[in-house]
Structure formats: C-alpha cells, structure tokens
Amino acid sequence: MAGSVHEGPEFGVGDFVLLNDITLDAFMNNLKLRYDKNKIYSFIGEVVVSVNPYKTMDIYNQSYVDQYRGREIYERPPHIFALADSAYKTMKRKSRDTCIVISGESGSGKTEASKIIMRYIAAVTNVGGRKEVERVKEVLIKSNIILEAFGNAKTNRNDNSSRFGKYMDINFDFKGDPIGGHINNYLLEKSRVVHQQHGERNFHAFYQLLSGATDPKLAEMKLARSTDKYHFVCQGGDSKCSTINDQSDYRNVMNAMKTMGFAFKHAETLWKVVAAVILLGNIEYEAQDDVHDLAMVKDRKLMSDIAGLIDVTNDDLAKALTHRVIAAGGNVVDKGLTVSEAYYARDAFAKAIYDRMFTWIVKRINEAIDPKTAGVEFVGKNTVIGVLDIYGFEIFDNNSFEQFCINYCNEKLQQLFIELVLKQEQEEYMREGIAWQHVDYFNNKVICDLVEQPHKGILAILDEACLSVGKVTDEMFLTAMSQKLSKNDRYTCRSLNPSDKTLEHKRDFRIKHYAGDVTYSVNSFIDKNKDTLFQDFKRLLYNSNDELIKMMWPEGKVSITETTRRPQTAGTSFKNSIISLVDRLATKEPHYVRCIKPNEIKSPCQFDDTRCKHQVMYLGLLENVRVRRAGFAFRAQYERFLARYKMITKYTWPNFHGSAYDGVKAIISHMRFDDDVEYGKSKIFIRSPQTLFALEEERDKFIPGIILFLQKNWRGGNARRKAKKMRAIYFIMSRFRRYKMRSYIKQIVEKFRNVRKMRDYGKSIKWPTPPKVLSGWVGELQKAHNRWRANMILQKVPQDERPALQLKCSAHSMLRGQRSEWGMRRKWEGNYLATTKDNASTIDFVTKMTSLKSHDGFNKVLFSSYCKKVNKHNQCADRAIVITDRGIYKLDPKKKYKPMRSIIPLQQVTGLTVSPDVDQLIVFKLTDGNDLVICLNSPSHEERVGEVVGIMARIWETVIHSQLQFTVSKQPTCNLGNKSRQLAIKSTAANGGPVFKKDGQVLALFWPSAT
Ligand SMILES: Nc1ncnc2c1ncn2[C@@H]1O[C@H](COP(=O)(O)OP(=O)(O)O)[C@@H](O)[C@H]1O
Ligand SMILES: [Mg+2]
C-alpha cells in the first residue's frame, strides 16, 4: 500500500499506516531507517512527512516529475511531488480549491517544500506553452527571490529562515494552467532590523547591498563596504555565512525585480531605504545639557547623509529624530525627547520604514501576478491552490512578543489540522453510524483559547493594558495576567508557581504549548503591541521628495491637530489575520506536509532521536496514523458515488432505477469489494486506496466508449437535423419550381390556344421569358413546337414532292444563304437528260444509262445535265454530267453518251466548290489531282447548281455518312494536272453559251451575263 511496494522492505514502510504496531518507538524506528537510507519522504495516508536532508538531493528532476505527473498518490513511492500532484488533480478534476499546509519548526524545510511544490506545478502545467502562462509561472517563482531577500535572515536554526509568514494563492484557469496569484504576508519580524541575537544576522538585503553593490553605488549611498562598522548589521557577530553568497544574491534580486517589472527608480529607492536604515543604526545622541537630558544628534554629517537617501530636508529629519509634536487641547506643543526616548524613536523609525517597505514590495508583487492585470483571460471556472509556508514553532533562550505570535499561529494551524484530520474524521464516522473505536488525541483548543479568548485571553489582557491611560509597564501586564489566568493550567509564572526557579520574577511567564513549554519574557510586550510610531516620522516620510517613499506613507498627510482613531494593536491585528487565514484554509480541500528537522546543527547525517521524537509527538503524527489506520481512505455520498462509477456494471448503466444505496451496492459487489467497504447513512466508506484506485481504473476503461457514444449520438443528431433541413429545402424548391412551371405553362397554353388555326402555326407568337429553372426545358418545348409546325406544313406537300423538298432543305442548309439564286422555287427534276425538254435523243441516253447501270451497279440516276467541261490543257468541251448513287459520269453527247472515262466513284470526291453568283460553275474536288471543273449548260438556262448541291449533300448524308467539304467562293481554286489553278468568273456577251478559256494566269469561265 501507499508506495511501499515500490521501494522494497529494506526501506521500512513508505506509509506509516502499514506499521505492524503503532507505537512511538516503531514510528521512530521507521522514520530513522528511512532517513538513513535517504528516504526523506513518507506518507501517513495522504499526509506527507518530510525530514530535512540538509543536502542536495537529486530527486526533483524531470524524470521524477514524469513519474508522478497524473498518478494517484499511492501509485508511486512517497514524494512531495505525489502530494503536489494530488492537490493539483483535485483542483482540476473536482474544480475545488485546494491548499497545501506546510508546517514544522523553523529550519525543518517548509520554505524549500513550498518552492519544490511551486516548481512541480510549473513543470506540469501549460503543456500548450502559452506565453502569458509562462510569464506568470516565471513571475511566481521569481517573486520568491525578492521576498526572501527582504524577508529572510540567517538565524541560529536556519541560514535562510523566513521571518514572515506567507500564504500564496495560485489561480488556475479552467484548463488547469496558472494564470496568476496572490500573496498574503504575515507579521514580518521587524525587531530584527534593529537587534540580532548572537550568531544571527539582519535580513539578507542589508548584506546583499553591502557586498553586492558596486563601489560607486556604495559611495552614492554613503556606505563603506564593511558590516562591522554598522551597528544594525553587526550585532550577531561574524556576518559571513558559508551557505549564502550575498554578492550573487544581490544580482539575482536586481534581475528578479526587472523580470517582475519593478521600475528602475523604485528599485533604487528600495536600496536607498536599506542604506538609510543601516546608517540610522549609527546615529548617536548626546544630551544638550545636564539638566533636561534633551537629546541632540552627535554626527550632523551622518544625519544629512540619511536625509539625502530618503530625500527629506536635514532640519526635518533632525527634528523628527529629537522631538515630538503633541496636540493638546487645540494647541500644538513641541516636546524635546530625552536621550533614551530618542534612541527608542530612532529604532521605531528604522523598523517602521523597513516594515512598510516590505509591505509595499508584497503589494507590488501582487500587482505583477494579479490574474486580472497579468493579461491572462478569465474563462469559465477558475480555482486556486493555496500554499501556506508560515514560521514554524520557535523556542529561543529569550522569547519575546514575536515568538509569542509565531507560536500562537502554529497553535491555530495545529487546531485546523486537528479539526480537519482528526476531529472531523471521527465525527463523521459517528454521524454516519460506522462502527468506530475512538482515537484519543490532544486537542490544543485550550491553548488557542488561552491566547485569543475575548476579555480573558492573553491578547485581550495585553490590549487592555495598552489602552489604559497613564503609564502601564510590562510588569503590570504580567501581574494582570497572573490574576486572570491563575486557573489556567496551560499558563504559569513565578508568582503562581514560586518554587520554579527557571521563571524570573516580574519578567517571565510560561505557556505549555502543544509543542512544548515556552518561557516568554514580558519585556517590551506593551511597546511591541502598541507598535507606535510618532506622527512626526509619518509626516516626515510623507513629505519626502521621493515619490515611492511618499506613496508608502499616505497617513502622514493627516494634520497633527486631527485626532485619529487609535490603530489596532499589533497583537490583535495579527490575531485577526491568522483567524481569517484559518477560515480561508478551512474552505479548501487541505493537503498536509509535516516537516521534521532531524538535528540542530544542519547536518546531513545526524538523526537526533530526542528532538525528532519530540516533533513527532507534538505534531500528532502518531494519532494521525491511528485515525488513518482505523479509518477509511475514501468516502462519498451514495448519489455522487453512483454517478461517478455507474458505468462499471450494466445494472447501473446508463440509469439505475433503484435507490442510490442499492446502486452503489451493486457496483461494489460486482467488483467484489464488499470486504473493504462500510455503508454509512448517507455515504459509502472505502477502507483502502487500492479499492478506489481499482474503481477509477475500471471507470477509465469505460470512459472512451462513453465518449464515443456521446460523440456518435451528437454527430448523428446533428447530421439528422441537417438532413431534415436539406430535405425541407429540396421539398420547398421542388414545390416552388412546380408552381413556376405550372404558371408558365398556363401562360403558354393561353398564348398558343389557337395556333392550329393560325396561318404560321404560331411561328410569330413571342414566347414569354421562362423562369430560369425552365430555360432548358422551354428550349425543348420550342423545338417540339417547331417540329409540330414543320409537320403541319409538310402535311400539305404531296407525297411525290417530298424527296425534292428534302433535297431543297439539304441545299438550303448547305448554302446557308451564300448563294443568291439556287432554284428554290423551281421544280427539281434531277434526270434532265431523260426529258425531251432538255434532250432530243433521250432514247440514246436512257439506253446508255441502262447499260451502265447493269455494268456499274448503281440504283438510280440522281441528276443529269449538259455542261461545259475544262481539262488541264485549258480545253473546253461539251459534255453531259450524270450523278448516280455510286458515282459521277462524264459522257460525250455527241457519241451517244459514251462515258469519257469510267465512273468516278463517290469516294474519290473530296469536296464541292461553287460561286456565289448566278453562273453555273461547279468544281468537284477529286483525289487524283485532276478536279472535275464544269459549268452546267441547260437549254432553258435554268439555275441548277442549287439542285446539284442538294443532291450531293443528301448523298453524303445518306450514303457516305459525313459532311461534304463545301465552299462558296468568288475566286475558287482547283487542281488540274496536279497543279493548283485559280479560277475566275468573267462576264461575256449574251450570245453563245458559257465557255472556259485561259486568261493570262487564270482559268476563266466566261458567263453570258445577260442570259
Ligand atoms: N528538500 C530539501 N533538500 C535539500 N535541502 C533542504 C531541503 N529542505 C530544506 N533544506 C535545507 O534546510 C534549510 C532550511 O529550510 P527552510 O525551508 O528554509 O526551512 P523553514 O522554512 O522550515 O524554516 C534550507 O536552506 C536547505 O539548506
Ligand atoms: Mg521558511
């Protein structure tokens, strides 16, 4: 369970829940064993226990990130990545805000843990690589560098101890990418600015400036490169620290400020304030005179240097450092400070100015990471992961107001842990009626009450002391506590327990914290709680010429005579901020990292048993294991459980008709998990995470199918909708077309109603313009009408005239109007030489043709006529031409129509050329290079060229089945004796017939024009 299976038995158990016996010794042995084997992380269920390794561990690289990304917490060996991923997954899957509470004492590794978590989140998000998101991540990580420079310090327990509490919300968009964040800071330990214990340092920023700034820069800041010279940075002794490189840190801070968009001017001011504070520490006073002990600044030059840094006048600064202006009864009185008062004022000033600067830095960082101003769009839901890294429990030799606040804060967080992890869990089992053996744990609520209760609590008593008129000392506050808290067994002091010599009279009180007893010294509790800064300083800084400093101190604007409300005391305002923090955490799904510090000497190999045992005890880890072990890893309302896992069985999918309880039971028994669950009143409880894991796995198997099913349905529905629409469109279109057609036809019917009776059968009727869709169809209709009309006309033509009409049609379409006269109106007789009108000796002709018919095998004489013929020698002769359905004959009429040569088969004819005029020239183009060039010559001088054209066209149409090459030309050409010859038609006198003659280069047909 919980990762142990991945590690092997030599590493003990990864999850303390798996210990055989749950005793403190067994717990400690396991923890030590794992620590010795470099296993710094362990689980208690989903709580991560982390032991500070004090050495660099190579367990945070990309391959580790890949191992933990998207995994369930119990799938991999214990690691803080598993917790970070769990928080991230919860946030993303359930859209719930989550938080990670990191607790443990100072130096136990909280801040490191928070940084590791942030880096993990940065590594697993923004897979799309969006630029804005990358920027947000960079800014979130860089903000740490600045915060640590100004808010962390070397303490005896931790070289890089956070001296402020930090709670950071990271905002995520609906895709789970970080889009910004917000930091809340709590109680900077500002007393450190003016005082450090031995072995400790002031905040890092001071040393960074002194060792990182260039020489000219230091000179500008009136500083020398030395820490020993300055009181505020040298009280702890040697300021060198082996684990810190102030010089490079200074550069990193400058770079980070640049990345975060800090104005250069503002960064300068921040360092000047640091410099001013350093110099303030060296301000010394002397009495003006012996009588009044009124303070006067010793070193005017030093003072004017400081004035220059914070950009105020010398006089104003001198005044503020040595005087107080008091408004009394409408009068403003100037009161000089005594030397000790002046020192007090100086320190208060230094602390306030640094504290205010830190607050401003946090505010500025928040502006830079604010999701609204970060330029990342808010879309849909967005959720946050909160990371709390707050000061751990502290016990020093001398514990003051700060430790009191810090320890109170830890009590509150422990209380939250108890509430969420121990108490609520057990209460829920009771509520749900689950059989349960109660686990005892120490509830620290009594300690929280001791501190925070109204009227009776320590903070209330302290406030009361601060508010009362007249001089109240810390001692009086201690007395008041002794009276009011005498019955509280968590509180003690010398007067309540006179025999305890460890408590100093009139100075100490002790609280029995959950983590141990802490003795506090009341010295300066009153002052620190009042946290007064004289108005004079506020006005001084408000009047600075430096815009940033002025901006930090807006309340300096208030005039001295205006009475202002007494500000909240430091204790109360801290208490309020912690209460609101706890409330805020309580609304989120919590994840815990419990940090343990293995030794006091920052050693990577020492496991201090006593110290560790102590921490394990006060952190309540053992109780945590007990509750966890007795408890259940997972619970869910029946309805929610059913909704999530109902796809697992077919009884429950897609809808279960019984009660949610029965549905859940069906799923559990289907998976055979009955032994690992309990049924509560409204919830199911699952004992081991594996069961949940198995359920999740099973569910994952079905999800793709469900997605496909949903997609299929959605696509199908979509397509059906579309198809329906299309069908409707086509229906409407066809109806519309039909309507258009019908109304058009109606129109036509109307127009053509009487065509049968019209002379032209409706040829003259103008067709109405059809609608576009009908244009093709109307063309057909018109053709049909034309055919009908032709039919009507042809009906009147007698049957025997029809072939001639057909020939005329052929001739007409061949000539296409290119010849003016083509004998259309004449009756075409064809075989003219068989008529006596043309031929006196028809018998000879007919006899000849009959014999040729049987010889050549043609069917019919289609045309015969006398003609003039010319040959290649330009000789002109009278001939007869006969066209049959097989070929053409040239006959000599003078020799009883003897053929001049054998038949010219139609296949040899390649074309026909005629002239556009009245002459009767015809050129039969032949394949053998000798064209047949004739001029028809009838006794009646009839036009017969048209008839020949018609006959030839018809033959080509019906016998040859192709289009005749036909030309009409005024200057036709021909081939004679394989030579191309130009023909010309010339007119001649009316007497005599037509004749061919050579005329220069051309072969001319002389045509009797008047005939
Ligand atoms: N996971 C870790 N790996 C390596 N060193 C660590 C780790 N956690 C803590 N440390 C060391 O311990 C020191 C103190 O840790 P830090 O997180 O500052 O403590 P805290 O914030 O609890 O006071 C760090 O400066 C670092 O040197
Ligand atoms: Mg810290």
mmCIF file of N, CA and C and ligand atoms in Angstrom, residues 107 110-112 152 158 160-163 389-391, ligand 2:
data_model
loop_
_atom_site.group_PDB
_atom_site.id
_atom_site.type_symbol
_atom_site.label_atom_id
_atom_site.label_comp_id
_atom_site.label_asym_id
_atom_site.label_seq_id
_atom_site.Cartn_x
_atom_site.Cartn_y
_atom_site.Cartn_z
ATOM 1 N N GLY A 107 13.441 25.865 10.173
ATOM 2 C CA GLY A 107 14.570 25.106 9.642
ATOM 3 C C GLY A 107 14.229 23.677 9.274
ATOM 4 N N LYS A 110 10.243 23.902 5.407
ATOM 5 C CA LYS A 110 8.942 24.331 4.899
ATOM 6 C C LYS A 110 9.081 25.153 3.621
ATOM 7 N N THR A 111 9.956 26.159 3.691
ATOM 8 C CA THR A 111 10.082 27.048 2.544
ATOM 9 C C THR A 111 10.608 26.282 1.330
ATOM 10 N N GLU A 112 11.559 25.392 1.581
ATOM 11 C CA GLU A 112 12.066 24.572 0.473
ATOM 12 C C GLU A 112 10.919 23.748 -0.116
ATOM 13 N N ASN A 152 13.852 37.221 4.622
ATOM 14 C CA ASN A 152 14.526 36.090 5.259
ATOM 15 C C ASN A 152 15.835 36.544 5.909
ATOM 16 N N ASN A 158 18.454 28.244 11.141
ATOM 17 C CA ASN A 158 18.257 28.130 9.696
ATOM 18 C C ASN A 158 18.968 29.297 9.016
ATOM 19 N N ASN A 160 18.549 30.357 6.166
ATOM 20 C CA ASN A 160 17.654 31.135 5.298
ATOM 21 C C ASN A 160 16.248 31.079 5.881
ATOM 22 N N SER A 161 16.138 31.612 7.089
ATOM 23 C CA SER A 161 14.866 31.486 7.798
ATOM 24 C C SER A 161 13.900 32.571 7.368
ATOM 25 N N SER A 162 12.661 32.146 7.049
ATOM 26 C CA SER A 162 11.655 33.139 6.660
ATOM 27 C C SER A 162 11.236 33.863 7.919
ATOM 28 N N ARG A 163 11.374 35.150 7.914
ATOM 29 C CA ARG A 163 10.988 35.928 9.083
ATOM 30 C C ARG A 163 9.642 36.603 8.876
ATOM 31 N N ASP A 389 3.227 28.713 3.830
ATOM 32 C CA ASP A 389 4.557 28.474 4.412
ATOM 33 C C ASP A 389 4.715 29.525 5.484
ATOM 34 N N ILE A 390 4.471 29.123 6.686
ATOM 35 C CA ILE A 390 4.467 30.128 7.742
ATOM 36 C C ILE A 390 5.454 29.693 8.816
ATOM 37 N N TYR A 391 5.967 30.696 9.538
ATOM 38 C CA TYR A 391 7.004 30.404 10.540
ATOM 39 C C TYR A 391 6.643 29.225 11.409
HETATM 40 MG MG MG B 2 10.888 29.235 5.913
#
